[in-house]
């Protein structure tokens, strides 16, 4: 090893000096307060709409009612942990059907991939709870303390009673929103109107208050105090997104082919007169001051940019004022920048193998899920053969096998089933605790939305006529509807 | 000899001077709050040491001011479980034995409790799966020495068989062989073959069925009945059954006739509480398919 190093250094001469880490270079960085300036424009309008929509769903969905029948919860979306049920409008999911969630999660990630392939970090910029709540908190901040300039000036000045008052009001409002956020969260886990009443009268379970406390704390600190720090340092998604993008994905892009060389308005006018190149960017930094993460989009696509598009709106208003074409910053990509520089037409291949593949996968998973939901059975049967002993010989020489039969009734009504076995002639079936029979078969009633487990004994009169192990099919038939479900197992005769 | 930090051209940021295969590490300082959270966790851990058991000492450990011990959690959870079960256990105690199976919830509860109690108390003799072994009855078949109805089973479990308790099941099988016995050795063999024939087993050559029948009628039928179907009052087994408690081969049957049998079982009424005995009866009754 040292030989290699020696020869390497020998061939190149003296090794370059390794710079000492300078003493005055700090190892840690303080957060730079970002005084985000308000902005108006098309994308800002879209963002408002998304914000209002998302928050309305989050805060009010638990109050939406959905009738499911008597003695059934009538909350449209409910996670009933105590009874192991998840209700989503017309869907009711049992714990053993958790694969629906798997499908949902697979689909959600595929949708994220697709959004990324089409228009970059749409999730980060518009839909992520961190973005939505931070936007909300910043709006409150602006409402109480004023826009960028006022806030900067106030912060530069010494504390006054008025300033303390404004800051207190801001934090109070933030805490109230955070508290309501936590409050809405717990409503998804119990009947919302009842829980609201219980919470108000301090009758609610401890765990509800604890969760409200936790979510108040996280909302207040993440959306109020941490803001962009979450995106810059805590969130893995910016790192993953970078790996999902390609050269055709539309990202918020500063079109430097048009913008450079950036010159002040006067300098640009002079340069144009002299026939020298002048870019459209007037270096007014409006794109930087409206940015929620405080980055300069003119440095190119970067981890800090959540692609909220606000700089597009800001720059467009500047371009309107200086009478230059809009879209100096726009959803675009480097491919088009290169093509424009070469005098070629821009291309926007939204439909390309990558997006098609994602769309096809989404459709496939969606279809499988829909198929699963459509054909979801409301009756299930499971049969478990006793393992020890496998069979028992009775006094008259006949042989008996025992099984545990479990019937699932996923309908909200009482149902009655006849349990029978096929393929085993001369067999007698008895069930422990069941006295009702139809013909010779036990009749089992199962309560609404529940399961019933029954021990059954299956006896064959002439075991000598049977193979050592023969197949038997247990079948339940609902009285009335005739709905059938069957399940195979084995009968061991010796 | 500090050298000016190098500036990366692409980003305009300083580098740390570390370089791998031409790739230089940018100087990206950590945010301060990150550091403060790290300090906060250290302070938090000191709090932990104070309130919770933590430091090992030579023979002991620091107990912490909260006096926390995980054992207390177990006790609390067990108590909570008992309280949770109290309602069902009460219902079980109130419900007559015959009616337990009519209530699915109660039945499930009794079966679960019975299974656990069986494993703890009965399995050593009857086996974990209740299939018994020679001398210890199989409780899964339909051969019941003292009756397979739920009340019979409950009686047997509560007071046992041939023990000192007056309420226990009584009924001896005397030895009929030996020098002073009722039967001579060749008669014992004949009776043994008669018994085997009763349950459809082959007999030895030269066996005289008429003699066997006569000897059985004179010596055995008082308890086992004229047709050998037994008598559950005295625990006299049904000899037409395929299932033999001690074994159905000729040698074992001869031994049984010669020496008699007197298997015992302890009564559980005093050792286990009322509801447990009830649950056991329900469980055993369910195992055997009941009668
Ligand atoms: S807002 Fe537009 S014109 Fe102003 S600095 Fe940014 S890119 Fe240049
Ligand atoms: S650079 Fe522009 S798109 Fe990116 S986060 Fe800032 S304002 Fe949003």
Short mmCIF file of C-alpha atoms in Angstrom, two decimals, chain A residues 42-395:
data_model
loop_
_atom_site.label_atom_id
_atom_site.label_comp_id
_atom_site.label_asym_id
_atom_site.label_seq_id
_atom_site.Cartn_x
_atom_site.Cartn_y
_atom_site.Cartn_z
CA UNK A 42 -51.69 31.36 -10.82
CA UNK A 43 -49.68 28.77 -8.91
CA UNK A 44 -50.26 30.56 -5.62
CA UNK A 45 -54.00 30.35 -6.33
CA UNK A 46 -53.72 26.64 -7.01
CA UNK A 47 -51.78 26.24 -3.78
CA UNK A 48 -54.47 28.07 -1.83
CA UNK A 49 -57.09 25.76 -3.28
CA UNK A 50 -55.09 22.66 -2.43
CA UNK A 51 -54.41 23.96 1.08
CA UNK A 52 -58.06 24.68 1.80
CA UNK A 53 -59.13 21.35 0.28
CA UNK A 54 -56.62 19.25 2.22
CA UNK A 55 -57.27 20.96 5.54
CA UNK A 56 -61.03 20.79 5.10
CA UNK A 57 -60.82 17.06 4.49
CA UNK A 58 -58.50 16.52 7.42
CA UNK A 59 -60.41 18.58 9.97
CA UNK A 60 -63.97 17.70 9.01
CA UNK A 61 -63.93 14.20 7.53
CA UNK A 62 -64.48 12.50 10.92
CA UNK A 63 -67.82 14.25 11.22
CA UNK A 64 -69.13 12.84 7.99
CA UNK A 65 -71.81 10.20 8.66
CA UNK A 66 -72.45 7.01 6.73
CA UNK A 67 -75.32 4.73 7.64
CA UNK A 68 -74.35 1.06 7.84
CA UNK A 69 -77.31 -0.46 9.63
CA UNK A 70 -78.45 -0.72 13.22
CA UNK A 71 -75.79 -1.12 15.93
CA UNK A 72 -73.09 -0.30 13.41
CA UNK A 73 -70.84 2.76 13.62
CA UNK A 74 -72.17 5.50 11.34
CA UNK A 75 -68.88 7.36 10.90
CA UNK A 76 -67.72 7.44 7.28
CA UNK A 77 -64.04 7.01 8.12
CA UNK A 78 -63.26 5.24 11.37
CA UNK A 79 -60.34 3.23 12.69
CA UNK A 80 -61.93 1.12 15.39
CA UNK A 81 -58.90 -0.25 17.20
CA UNK A 82 -60.86 -1.77 20.08
CA UNK A 83 -62.93 -3.93 17.72
CA UNK A 84 -60.25 -4.40 15.07
CA UNK A 85 -62.22 -2.81 12.26
CA UNK A 86 -61.50 -0.12 9.72
CA UNK A 87 -64.43 1.62 8.11
CA UNK A 88 -64.11 3.67 4.95
CA UNK A 89 -67.48 4.67 3.54
CA UNK A 90 -68.96 1.47 2.09
CA UNK A 91 -65.84 -0.57 2.85
CA UNK A 92 -65.30 -2.39 6.12
CA UNK A 93 -61.95 -4.04 6.57
CA UNK A 94 -61.11 -6.81 9.02
CA UNK A 95 -57.58 -7.28 10.36
CA UNK A 96 -56.92 -10.26 8.08
CA UNK A 97 -57.68 -8.04 5.08
CA UNK A 98 -54.83 -5.68 5.84
CA UNK A 99 -53.55 -6.38 2.33
CA UNK A 100 -55.94 -3.71 1.08
CA UNK A 101 -53.70 -1.25 2.87
CA UNK A 102 -50.67 -2.79 1.23
CA UNK A 103 -52.33 -2.25 -2.14
CA UNK A 104 -53.19 1.32 -1.20
CA UNK A 105 -49.63 2.03 -0.14
CA UNK A 106 -48.20 0.46 -3.30
CA UNK A 107 -50.57 2.58 -5.34
CA UNK A 108 -49.70 5.72 -3.37
CA UNK A 109 -45.99 5.28 -4.01
CA UNK A 110 -46.61 4.61 -7.71
CA UNK A 111 -48.67 7.80 -7.93
CA UNK A 112 -45.78 9.65 -6.30
CA UNK A 113 -43.40 8.15 -8.86
CA UNK A 114 -45.69 9.20 -11.68
CA UNK A 115 -46.08 12.74 -10.35
CA UNK A 116 -42.32 12.91 -10.15
CA UNK A 117 -41.82 11.72 -13.70
CA UNK A 118 -44.32 14.28 -15.00
CA UNK A 119 -43.70 17.37 -12.92
CA UNK A 120 -41.07 16.79 -10.25
CA UNK A 121 -41.77 17.30 -6.58
CA UNK A 122 -45.48 18.01 -6.86
CA UNK A 123 -45.96 16.19 -3.59
CA UNK A 124 -43.42 18.37 -1.77
CA UNK A 125 -44.59 21.60 -3.28
CA UNK A 126 -48.34 21.24 -2.95
CA UNK A 127 -49.56 18.21 -1.03
CA UNK A 128 -47.13 17.28 1.73
CA UNK A 129 -48.60 17.96 5.19
CA UNK A 130 -45.35 19.69 6.14
CA UNK A 131 -45.81 22.09 3.21
CA UNK A 132 -49.52 22.63 3.80
CA UNK A 133 -49.23 23.31 7.52
CA UNK A 134 -46.08 25.42 7.11
CA UNK A 135 -47.92 27.48 4.51
CA UNK A 136 -50.83 27.87 6.92
CA UNK A 137 -48.55 28.88 9.79
CA UNK A 138 -46.64 31.35 7.59
CA UNK A 139 -49.93 32.88 6.53
CA UNK A 140 -50.92 33.34 10.18
CA UNK A 141 -47.50 34.83 10.88
CA UNK A 142 -47.89 37.29 8.00
CA UNK A 143 -51.37 38.18 9.15
CA UNK A 144 -50.19 38.99 12.69
CA UNK A 145 -46.73 40.38 12.09
CA UNK A 146 -46.94 41.74 8.56
CA UNK A 147 -45.15 40.82 5.37
CA UNK A 148 -41.43 40.24 4.86
CA UNK A 149 -40.28 43.82 5.16
CA UNK A 150 -42.26 44.57 8.32
CA UNK A 151 -41.15 41.39 9.99
CA UNK A 152 -37.50 42.00 9.13
CA UNK A 153 -37.68 45.50 10.46
CA UNK A 154 -39.45 44.43 13.62
CA UNK A 155 -36.94 41.67 14.29
CA UNK A 156 -34.04 44.10 13.82
CA UNK A 157 -35.48 46.40 16.45
CA UNK A 158 -35.37 46.00 20.22
CA UNK A 159 -38.27 44.36 22.01
CA UNK A 160 -41.26 46.54 22.58
CA UNK A 161 -44.54 45.75 24.24
CA UNK A 162 -46.30 45.81 20.87
CA UNK A 163 -43.77 43.43 19.39
CA UNK A 164 -44.08 41.06 22.35
CA UNK A 165 -47.83 41.27 21.99
CA UNK A 166 -47.70 40.36 18.30
CA UNK A 167 -45.29 37.48 18.85
CA UNK A 168 -47.41 36.14 21.70
CA UNK A 169 -50.52 36.32 19.57
CA UNK A 170 -48.76 34.50 16.73
CA UNK A 171 -47.57 31.65 18.97
CA UNK A 172 -50.96 31.46 20.59
CA UNK A 173 -52.67 31.11 17.21
CA UNK A 174 -50.10 28.56 16.13
CA UNK A 175 -50.73 26.54 19.27
CA UNK A 176 -54.47 26.70 18.73
CA UNK A 177 -54.13 25.38 15.18
CA UNK A 178 -51.71 22.71 16.38
CA UNK A 179 -54.11 21.72 19.13
CA UNK A 180 -57.00 21.48 16.71
CA UNK A 181 -54.82 19.37 14.43
CA UNK A 182 -54.18 16.91 17.26
CA UNK A 183 -57.85 17.01 18.18
CA UNK A 184 -58.92 16.15 14.65
CA UNK A 185 -56.46 13.25 14.58
CA UNK A 186 -58.01 11.40 17.52
CA UNK A 187 -61.49 11.82 16.02
CA UNK A 188 -60.57 9.24 13.40
CA UNK A 189 -60.29 6.62 16.14
CA UNK A 190 -63.66 6.97 17.85
CA UNK A 191 -67.13 8.26 17.15
CA UNK A 192 -66.33 11.93 16.50
CA UNK A 193 -69.35 13.75 18.01
CA UNK A 194 -69.25 11.59 21.14
CA UNK A 195 -65.53 12.05 21.53
CA UNK A 196 -65.76 15.82 21.11
CA UNK A 197 -68.31 15.88 23.92
CA UNK A 198 -66.18 13.61 26.09
CA UNK A 199 -63.09 15.66 25.43
CA UNK A 200 -64.86 18.85 26.38
CA UNK A 201 -66.20 17.35 29.61
CA UNK A 202 -62.91 15.60 30.42
CA UNK A 203 -64.52 12.17 30.14
CA UNK A 204 -62.41 11.01 27.21
CA UNK A 205 -59.82 8.28 27.67
CA UNK A 206 -56.33 9.38 28.71
CA UNK A 207 -54.83 8.14 25.47
CA UNK A 208 -56.92 10.68 23.51
CA UNK A 209 -55.48 13.58 25.50
CA UNK A 210 -51.97 12.18 25.20
CA UNK A 211 -52.29 11.96 21.41
CA UNK A 212 -53.70 15.44 21.17
CA UNK A 213 -50.71 16.61 23.21
CA UNK A 214 -48.23 14.79 20.99
CA UNK A 215 -49.75 16.14 17.79
CA UNK A 216 -50.04 19.64 19.17
CA UNK A 217 -46.35 19.53 19.97
CA UNK A 218 -45.27 18.09 16.60
CA UNK A 219 -47.50 20.41 14.56
CA UNK A 220 -46.40 23.49 16.48
CA UNK A 221 -42.71 22.67 16.35
CA UNK A 222 -42.55 21.27 12.80
CA UNK A 223 -44.80 23.80 11.04
CA UNK A 224 -44.11 26.79 13.28
CA UNK A 225 -40.55 26.52 14.52
CA UNK A 226 -38.75 24.12 12.16
CA UNK A 227 -40.47 24.91 8.86
CA UNK A 228 -37.97 24.45 5.99
CA UNK A 229 -35.51 22.71 8.32
CA UNK A 230 -37.73 19.65 8.11
CA UNK A 231 -37.33 19.53 4.32
CA UNK A 232 -33.64 20.35 4.39
CA UNK A 233 -32.45 18.05 7.16
CA UNK A 234 -35.11 15.66 8.40
CA UNK A 235 -37.07 14.39 5.43
CA UNK A 236 -35.78 11.47 3.34
CA UNK A 237 -38.14 12.23 0.48
CA UNK A 238 -36.03 14.99 -1.21
CA UNK A 239 -33.17 12.48 -1.43
CA UNK A 240 -35.41 9.77 -2.86
CA UNK A 241 -37.10 12.13 -5.31
CA UNK A 242 -33.75 13.10 -6.78
CA UNK A 243 -33.27 9.48 -7.74
CA UNK A 244 -36.70 9.26 -9.37
CA UNK A 245 -36.42 12.16 -11.74
CA UNK A 246 -35.12 12.04 -15.31
CA UNK A 247 -34.11 14.59 -17.94
CA UNK A 248 -37.66 15.00 -19.26
CA UNK A 249 -39.38 15.55 -15.93
CA UNK A 250 -40.66 19.09 -15.71
CA UNK A 251 -39.07 20.84 -12.77
CA UNK A 252 -39.24 24.42 -11.64
CA UNK A 253 -36.40 25.74 -13.79
CA UNK A 254 -34.68 29.05 -14.22
CA UNK A 255 -34.27 29.32 -17.99
CA UNK A 256 -30.73 30.59 -17.95
CA UNK A 257 -30.59 30.46 -21.73
CA UNK A 258 -32.92 33.44 -21.55
CA UNK A 259 -31.91 34.95 -18.24
CA UNK A 260 -28.14 35.21 -18.51
CA UNK A 261 -26.17 37.34 -18.40
CA UNK A 262 -28.28 38.83 -15.64
CA UNK A 263 -28.02 42.59 -15.63
CA UNK A 264 -29.79 45.43 -13.86
CA UNK A 265 -32.48 47.08 -15.97
CA UNK A 266 -30.26 50.02 -16.82
CA UNK A 267 -27.24 47.91 -17.65
CA UNK A 268 -29.41 45.62 -19.76
CA UNK A 269 -30.84 48.54 -21.71
CA UNK A 270 -27.34 49.86 -22.32
CA UNK A 271 -26.04 46.47 -23.39
CA UNK A 272 -28.94 45.98 -25.80
CA UNK A 273 -28.29 49.35 -27.33
CA UNK A 274 -24.66 48.48 -27.80
CA UNK A 275 -25.70 45.18 -29.38
CA UNK A 276 -24.18 43.19 -26.54
CA UNK A 277 -25.91 40.19 -25.01
CA UNK A 278 -28.27 40.90 -22.12
CA UNK A 279 -30.40 38.37 -20.27
CA UNK A 280 -33.98 38.86 -19.11
CA UNK A 281 -33.11 38.39 -15.44
CA UNK A 282 -32.84 41.79 -13.80
CA UNK A 283 -31.37 40.29 -10.62
CA UNK A 284 -34.18 41.68 -8.48
CA UNK A 285 -34.13 38.58 -6.24
CA UNK A 286 -37.93 38.44 -6.07
CA UNK A 287 -37.70 34.70 -6.74
CA UNK A 288 -35.51 34.28 -3.67
CA UNK A 289 -37.59 36.30 -1.22
CA UNK A 290 -40.81 34.43 -1.95
CA UNK A 291 -39.15 31.05 -1.59
CA UNK A 292 -40.34 29.13 1.49
CA UNK A 293 -36.96 27.41 1.83
CA UNK A 294 -34.91 30.48 0.98
CA UNK A 295 -33.03 29.01 -1.95
CA UNK A 296 -32.07 30.70 -5.20
CA UNK A 297 -33.62 28.77 -8.06
CA UNK A 298 -31.15 30.39 -10.42
CA UNK A 299 -28.50 28.04 -8.98
CA UNK A 300 -30.35 25.20 -10.68
CA UNK A 301 -32.37 22.27 -9.37
CA UNK A 302 -31.34 21.60 -5.80
CA UNK A 303 -32.27 19.64 -2.71
CA UNK A 304 -33.57 22.75 -0.95
CA UNK A 305 -36.13 23.53 -3.63
CA UNK A 306 -39.45 21.90 -2.79
CA UNK A 307 -40.81 23.01 -6.17
CA UNK A 308 -43.73 24.96 -4.88
CA UNK A 309 -43.68 27.17 -7.97
CA UNK A 310 -43.96 30.42 -5.99
CA UNK A 311 -40.83 31.78 -7.66
CA UNK A 312 -42.57 31.27 -11.00
CA UNK A 313 -45.40 33.56 -9.87
CA UNK A 314 -42.94 36.11 -8.47
CA UNK A 315 -40.81 36.25 -11.58
CA UNK A 316 -43.84 36.42 -13.83
CA UNK A 317 -45.05 39.57 -12.08
CA UNK A 318 -41.56 41.04 -12.50
CA UNK A 319 -41.53 40.14 -16.18
CA UNK A 320 -44.92 41.77 -16.60
CA UNK A 321 -43.59 44.96 -15.05
CA UNK A 322 -40.44 45.11 -17.15
CA UNK A 323 -42.33 44.14 -20.23
CA UNK A 324 -40.50 40.96 -21.08
CA UNK A 325 -42.11 37.64 -21.97
CA UNK A 326 -43.36 35.55 -19.03
CA UNK A 327 -41.86 32.22 -18.01
CA UNK A 328 -38.26 33.11 -17.23
CA UNK A 329 -38.79 30.68 -14.42
CA UNK A 330 -41.17 27.91 -15.43
CA UNK A 331 -41.87 24.19 -15.31
CA UNK A 332 -39.22 23.12 -17.78
CA UNK A 333 -36.09 21.00 -18.02
CA UNK A 334 -32.46 21.13 -19.12
CA UNK A 335 -33.22 19.27 -22.33
CA UNK A 336 -35.28 22.21 -23.55
CA UNK A 337 -32.68 24.72 -22.40
CA UNK A 338 -30.13 22.91 -24.58
CA UNK A 339 -32.55 22.66 -27.50
CA UNK A 340 -33.39 26.35 -27.38
CA UNK A 341 -29.71 27.23 -27.34
CA UNK A 342 -29.26 25.11 -30.44
CA UNK A 343 -32.27 26.77 -32.03
CA UNK A 344 -34.40 23.64 -31.86
CA UNK A 345 -38.05 23.40 -30.86
CA UNK A 346 -38.93 22.58 -27.27
CA UNK A 347 -40.18 19.09 -26.51
CA UNK A 348 -42.55 18.04 -23.73
CA UNK A 349 -42.77 14.26 -23.90
CA UNK A 350 -45.19 13.73 -21.03
CA UNK A 351 -46.07 10.33 -22.47
CA UNK A 352 -42.90 8.30 -22.49
CA UNK A 353 -41.95 4.76 -21.41
CA UNK A 354 -41.40 5.76 -17.80
CA UNK A 355 -44.73 7.52 -17.33
CA UNK A 356 -46.54 4.83 -19.30
CA UNK A 357 -45.02 2.12 -17.13
CA UNK A 358 -46.04 3.92 -13.94
CA UNK A 359 -49.54 4.53 -15.25
CA UNK A 360 -49.88 0.89 -16.29
CA UNK A 361 -48.71 -0.27 -12.87
CA UNK A 362 -51.15 2.06 -11.13
CA UNK A 363 -53.97 0.78 -13.32
CA UNK A 364 -52.98 -2.83 -12.67
CA UNK A 365 -52.81 -2.43 -8.88
CA UNK A 366 -56.05 -0.45 -8.97
CA UNK A 367 -57.84 -3.12 -10.96
CA UNK A 368 -56.61 -5.87 -8.66
CA UNK A 369 -57.87 -3.87 -5.69
CA UNK A 370 -61.22 -3.17 -7.27
CA UNK A 371 -61.57 -6.81 -8.21
CA UNK A 372 -60.67 -7.80 -4.66
CA UNK A 373 -63.23 -5.41 -3.22
CA UNK A 374 -65.98 -6.42 -5.63
CA UNK A 375 -65.50 -10.11 -4.97
CA UNK A 376 -64.82 -9.63 -1.28
CA UNK A 377 -66.66 -12.38 0.53
CA UNK A 378 -68.90 -11.65 3.46
CA UNK A 379 -68.62 -15.17 4.74
CA UNK A 380 -65.48 -17.09 5.49
CA UNK A 381 -64.75 -20.54 6.77
CA UNK A 382 -61.58 -21.92 8.22
CA UNK A 383 -61.04 -25.46 9.41
CA UNK A 384 -58.22 -26.63 11.63
CA UNK A 385 -57.67 -30.35 12.13
CA UNK A 386 -56.67 -31.37 15.66
CA UNK A 387 -53.00 -32.21 15.57
CA UNK A 388 -52.87 -34.35 18.65
CA UNK A 389 -54.43 -36.87 18.44
CA UNK A 390 -55.03 -37.09 14.69
CA UNK A 391 -57.81 -39.61 15.22
CA UNK A 392 -59.55 -41.46 18.02
CA UNK A 393 -60.92 -45.00 17.92
CA UNK A 394 -64.33 -45.38 19.48
CA UNK A 395 -65.78 -48.36 21.34
#
